[in-house]
Amino acid sequence: MLEANTVATLAYIILFAPFAAAALITVATLRSKALSAFLSVGSVILGGVLSIILLADQISRGAGAEPVVHQFTWALSRGMAFHIGVQVDFISVLMSTVVGVVGSCIFVYALGYMHGDEGWSRFFAKFAFFAFSMLGITFSTNFLQIFIFWELVGVSSYLLIGYFYQKPSAAEAGKKAFMTNRIGDFGMTIGILLLFFAVRDVFGEIDSLSFETLKGIFTNDGAREQLFAAMGWKAALGAFLIFVGAMGKSAQFPLHVWLPDAMEGPTPVSALMHAATMVAAGVYMIVRTYWLFAWAHDALVAVAYIGGFTALLAASIAIVQNDIKKILAYSTLSQLGYMVMACGLVGAGAGMFHLATHAFFKALLFLGAGSVIHACHSNDIWDMGGLGKKMKQTTWTFWAGTLALAGIFPLAGFWSKDEILAVSHHATALYIVGVGVAFMTAFYMGRACFTVFHGTYRGHGHPHESPRVMWIPLAVLAVVSIFGGFVGAPSSLNPFGEHGLQSFLLVAYLKDGVVHWPVGHGHVEAGLHLDVATVGTLMALGGLLLAWLFYGKGVLSAERVKQRLKPLHTLLVNKYYIDDFYLWLVRRVQQGFAIAANWLEQKIIIGVLVNGIAAGTKDAAARLRKTASGQIHSYVTIVLAGVTILVFWFVIFMVSE
Amino acid sequence: MEIQIAHYLVVAGILFAVGLTGVVVRRNAIVILMCLELMLNAANLALVAFSRVHRDMQGQVFVFFAITVAAAEAAVMLAIIIAVYRQRQTVNVDEMDLMQG
């Protein structure tokens, strides 16, 4: 077990190493490609190694250990103090390990993928900055700090999605991501303020933004009742608004539209964004502030249903996509919906577990897709095919990722998906959604794999295996995706103890680990749930089998099904017209408001208030200046008149009294 | 007839009025200057008169200062008038309107 000071110092190093790298590259080493790459990749690998040390330390501390909090006072204002620092506990260390390890693989891969790119140094500076922003969220001690880094993630994602800024679609996608996120962040701001002022009104001037302080209040029955009595319906509203922030970052319906477009960025960016950073931030924040959601039941129900709906919506769209990165993007959306649904069903531990395993296999799939795109110079899966023979490393790793995502025993996805299905077992509707999504996931991933790696090659040119610097990270991620799930296995060999990782996560957000869910109650034993696992595995195998029949064996014709279900297919291809609806909203409704506001601004504010006052003053001045004739006599006469009036006034009003 | 405070004040008032009229109606800068002096001394006279009535020397001390300052002021003003005359060959204040707004 490490000293508290050592733990805090390590956390600061993990946090600031990528920042230092980004700053150094920007100010000093832009010219030297090798040095820039070394700084950027080195800083993240350092973070990964130190995170693993911290994780080992957390395991030695045991489940439910007190968090190590170290913070500085950043700003003092009338009765309010704002702090900034690091909070090291199991959740934050798990997250930083995921960011560090997955990030390291992606950074190394980027060395190969971005080879020969003009903006090389700029790319690595932004990339490191992205990692810094995400680690800032991870180690935040309070709502203000998490919000600042939340925005930094938004900014750096904007920079990276729009990395190919000469391309209009990339610039548009960057803007779309940023603005959609801003909508979520606006909700989050209001939610934080609601909570902040309510806590201050009830408990006086305490550090009412700090997670630990708030956790103390929410886990104490008396204090919580007092706060809820004072807040009334605003408590659930505040929790929901904070969740709206998570909806933006974790791309939940209806703020999910930015994520598929974010594919415009370079593939390593997509991998980082969809696996370890950005989209993970929303789920992470829900888990981080779970003491709040656990008691705001109404908000929790909304969270569960929004998550479930997003999972279903995205999985169905993924089935008809032809762009390999788009398939993975919708798959990410759907898996995020899964995690959010688990959080809403009082399974924050399951959600966090799935977040961690998903990070590994989704990063693997994206990097694999990048490798394929690199070889075929196309994103369309119908331009590929038969790559299994030409790209052996990419193929087996991609299959490993697919099976992990589908949830085949004993790969990583199996364990975490099992947890999610287990927590949703008591809410029948969402359980059916979960099982259905599991089936669809297996189907669309099977479709992609059979089409890309099997059959005959349909594209042009001669695809070949990617260089070693690209497939070694794939292999590392594949190994973790295959074996990583065992941390959730109930076994005495498990480094996390007999009840697996789950037992750490349960106690990490609530001391007693039991939270009542309105529909039943959500305390689920960690480990293997045989009934759920059987259903989940059957669904996954069924999905893969169906995909094989369609795209591998060719017994069934996808074309015929498409003809039969023409309206449904059109609906799916058009992504349920959600983007079109938003576009209509912006073009018609928002544009109408904009025109009205513009008129108000031009005519009333500028025309009357600004220019009107200026013109009036100028006119009055023109009249007044005529009295300043420069003639002594006129001045003297005016003074004389003034004095005379004063004297009369004095005589009449003062003397007579 | 005993000379009383009222007499002094009437004389001071007349002097002041004469000076003021001169300032307002005359055009010659030097005459205006002399009229100003007249007004100043009207005020001085009133001060001295009140000083006698109240048997308080402060008023007279004040007058000493006023005379001193007036002397300096007169010197400065004469210098300005001469400077203006050298420039424009006139001491008519109607022709001096450089300060027009």
Short mmCIF file of C-alpha atoms in Angstrom, two decimals, chain A residues 176 180 253-257 577-587:
data_model
loop_
_atom_site.label_atom_id
_atom_site.label_comp_id
_atom_site.label_asym_id
_atom_site.label_seq_id
_atom_site.Cartn_x
_atom_site.Cartn_y
_atom_site.Cartn_z
CA LYS A 176 -21.78 19.39 -35.04
CA THR A 180 -24.51 19.02 -29.77
CA PHE A 253 -30.82 9.81 -27.73
CA PRO A 254 -31.71 12.57 -28.67
CA LEU A 255 -28.19 14.02 -28.56
CA HIS A 256 -26.60 11.03 -30.32
CA VAL A 257 -26.41 12.58 -33.79
CA TYR A 577 -34.94 10.76 -40.13
CA ILE A 578 -33.63 12.18 -36.87
CA ASP A 579 -30.86 14.12 -38.59
CA ASP A 580 -33.33 15.41 -41.16
CA PHE A 581 -35.67 16.47 -38.38
CA TYR A 582 -32.87 18.39 -36.66
CA LEU A 583 -31.90 19.98 -39.93
CA TRP A 584 -35.51 21.04 -40.48
CA LEU A 585 -35.61 22.37 -36.92
CA VAL A 586 -32.50 24.42 -37.56
CA ARG A 587 -33.48 25.62 -41.01
#
